[in-house]
Amino acid sequence: MVFDKASIKQRIAAVLRQPEALLADEALLSELVEESFALIEMMIELQEEFGTRAFVQDDFRAVRTVGELITLIEQYSTTALRCQ
Amino acid sequence: MISENELWLLSFYRVSEISGALFFGRLARSMRPSSIQADMTKHFSDEAMHAWYWTDCIERLGAKPLKLDVAYQDQYLVAAGMPVNIMEILAITQVFERRVINQYKRHSRTVGTHQDVCQTIARIMQDERWHIQWIRNALQEMEPEYGKDHIETTMQRYMQADVEVYRKTMREHEERVRHLIHTYRGPDGV
């Protein structure tokens, strides 16, 4: 299964319970998520959803915005597909 | 009645158990059905029960739980960085559970601790041993996916963070336990 940017953004909106319109690429995750546990919850839910269970902390450390998160998920799902 | 110090400690345990239950409850909701999710479900139900045990214990001792604004879990995230996959979450939980067990052991060994408190700790410790066990098993099962070395390195990183968090955030807990020991045993600690 291939995940495009739109489907990833749609899922992020659902997990964060935020309208997609608020999820501009440059929107800061820290402003969309009320507390750190909600961010962890979001990370796990997205990995479960997109079958990319092994995000690593070093990769995520640089992620600040919605756009950067989408790019990370795309990279991981591409890697997962290559490994199948 | 119990002292102000002991009430703070029991309330601190209660809040910690509530926070643990909520955290694992939310995680379990985020995960697909699996053996890890099943164990996590039992884990958060245990923690919720532990919170109830402390509420009940405090009330049996003739007091009311304090509302504490102690967010030590956030301190773990600051010190260790946010866990971003399920292995990292289980690793940090394993480190934290060990710390909790040591705190409970230390408290229950304090001479003069009320019988109701000792019984509550003993009841909770039975579940805590299982928590350590299921997480250890889950981390072993993850070795092919994440790599044994990577999991061990992650555990080491969180253990270092634990020392840091304990030194800063848990100071108040430590001081209050010391005060209990001082109260019950006298200034020479005997």
XYZ file of N, CA, C and O in Angstrom, chain A residues 31-81:
204
model
N 2.352 23.278 18.652
C 1.175 24.145 18.823
C -0.131 23.403 18.552
O -1.203 23.852 18.941
N -0.011 22.265 17.880
C -1.221 21.495 17.565
C -1.535 20.470 18.652
O -2.669 20.031 18.804
N -0.497 20.074 19.371
C -0.660 19.014 20.369
C -0.561 19.649 21.744
O 0.387 20.371 22.040
N -1.561 19.376 22.580
C -1.640 20.089 23.861
C -0.575 19.674 24.869
O -0.148 20.480 25.675
N -0.120 18.429 24.838
C 0.918 18.021 25.796
C 1.722 16.866 25.207
O 1.314 16.251 24.241
N 2.877 16.589 25.825
C 3.826 15.645 25.225
C 3.251 14.234 25.083
O 3.571 13.525 24.133
N 2.391 13.829 26.026
C 1.836 12.482 25.907
C 0.936 12.355 24.679
O 0.858 11.301 24.072
N 0.277 13.450 24.349
C -0.574 13.418 23.154
C 0.286 13.236 21.904
O -0.115 12.570 20.943
N 1.495 13.816 21.940
C 2.415 13.669 20.806
C 2.887 12.214 20.687
O 2.972 11.654 19.592
N 3.185 11.592 21.822
C 3.590 10.183 21.813
C 2.455 9.312 21.273
O 2.662 8.441 20.420
N 1.262 9.595 21.781
C 0.082 8.845 21.340
C -0.079 8.967 19.820
O -0.333 7.992 19.128
N 0.118 10.193 19.316
C -0.010 10.422 17.882
C 1.033 9.623 17.105
O 0.737 8.998 16.089
N 2.279 9.622 17.613
C 3.358 8.907 16.920
C 3.052 7.414 16.818
O 3.261 6.789 15.777
N 2.572 6.848 17.917
C 2.275 5.409 17.917
C 1.111 5.112 16.980
O 1.169 4.169 16.179
N 0.095 5.947 17.046
C -1.079 5.693 16.208
C -0.725 5.789 14.715
O -1.175 4.989 13.905
N 0.104 6.755 14.375
C 0.495 6.898 12.963
C 1.343 5.715 12.500
O 1.189 5.224 11.382
N 2.229 5.251 13.365
C 3.064 4.101 12.991
C 2.216 2.841 12.824
O 2.439 2.036 11.927
N 1.242 2.676 13.716
C 0.332 1.527 13.601
C -0.458 1.620 12.302
O -0.635 0.644 11.588
N -0.898 2.836 12.004
C -1.732 3.061 10.823
C -0.950 2.797 9.526
O -1.432 2.167 8.612
N 0.287 3.302 9.492
C 1.051 3.213 8.252
C 2.052 2.056 8.243
O 2.868 1.944 7.330
N 1.998 1.234 9.265
C 2.836 0.030 9.284
C 4.317 0.326 9.325
O 5.128 -0.423 8.791
N 4.679 1.448 9.949
C 6.099 1.797 10.041
C 6.453 1.865 11.516
O 6.573 2.933 12.090
N 6.599 0.691 12.126
C 6.630 0.639 13.582
C 7.912 1.127 14.218
O 7.997 1.251 15.425
N 8.921 1.362 13.412
C 10.216 1.588 14.043
C 10.788 2.986 13.819
O 11.953 3.133 13.486
N 9.974 4.010 14.016
C 10.547 5.358 14.032
C 11.682 5.378 15.050
O 11.552 4.773 16.107
N 12.746 6.080 14.746
C 13.799 6.181 15.761
C 13.869 7.618 16.265
O 13.573 8.570 15.542
N 14.278 7.721 17.521
C 14.243 9.014 18.197
C 15.080 10.053 17.462
O 14.689 11.207 17.344
N 16.253 9.627 16.953
C 17.145 10.582 16.284
C 16.472 11.213 15.065
O 16.647 12.400 14.796
N 15.718 10.390 14.318
C 15.029 10.923 13.144
C 13.946 11.898 13.555
O 13.736 12.930 12.916
N 13.232 11.539 14.617
C 12.094 12.362 15.010
C 12.529 13.660 15.677
O 11.798 14.652 15.656
N 13.743 13.653 16.231
C 14.212 14.829 16.979
C 14.177 16.093 16.109
O 13.920 17.192 16.603
N 14.440 15.913 14.826
C 14.501 17.082 13.931
C 13.125 17.521 13.445
O 12.993 18.570 12.812
N 12.107 16.722 13.723
C 10.776 17.023 13.208
C 10.088 18.064 14.075
O 9.910 17.873 15.269
N 9.727 19.190 13.457
C 9.051 20.262 14.193
C 7.670 20.576 13.606
O 6.796 21.037 14.310
N 7.512 20.337 12.307
C 6.284 20.779 11.624
C 5.512 19.596 11.035
O 6.046 18.480 10.912
N 4.296 19.875 10.636
C 3.449 18.862 9.998
C 4.120 18.355 8.713
O 4.170 17.148 8.457
N 4.652 19.278 7.941
C 5.292 18.893 6.682
C 6.477 17.950 6.905
O 6.653 16.974 6.175
N 7.273 18.257 7.919
C 8.431 17.398 8.217
C 7.979 16.012 8.694
O 8.606 15.002 8.371
N 6.869 15.971 9.434
C 6.347 14.677 9.902
C 5.852 13.846 8.718
O 6.119 12.645 8.628
N 5.164 14.507 7.797
C 4.666 13.798 6.606
C 5.839 13.224 5.811
O 5.826 12.070 5.388
N 6.874 14.024 5.643
C 8.057 13.560 4.904
C 8.678 12.342 5.585
O 9.060 11.365 4.925
N 8.744 12.394 6.926
C 9.334 11.277 7.676
C 8.514 10.002 7.460
O 9.076 8.931 7.199
N 7.194 10.131 7.551
C 6.336 8.947 7.373
C 6.490 8.403 5.951
O 6.579 7.192 5.739
N 6.552 9.308 4.988
C 6.738 8.867 3.591
C 8.048 8.097 3.441
O 8.095 7.048 2.807
N 9.099 8.623 4.057
C 10.403 7.949 3.968
C 10.345 6.562 4.585
O 10.825 5.589 4.032
N 9.726 6.472 5.761
C 9.657 5.183 6.443
C 8.796 4.184 5.691
O 9.140 3.010 5.600
N 7.661 4.661 5.149
C 6.796 3.715 4.442
C 7.462 3.248 3.152
O 7.303 2.109 2.743
N 8.251 4.115 2.525
C 8.987 3.719 1.323
C 10.012 2.651 1.675
O 10.161 1.642 0.991
N 10.719 2.854 2.790
C 11.717 1.879 3.245
C 11.042 0.547 3.537
O 11.531 -0.523 3.163
N 9.868 0.605 4.211
C 9.159 -0.618 4.564
C 8.759 -1.373 3.301
O 8.879 -2.595 3.226
N 8.322 -0.633 2.283
C 7.923 -1.284 1.043
C 9.125 -1.963 0.366
O 9.021 -3.068 -0.148
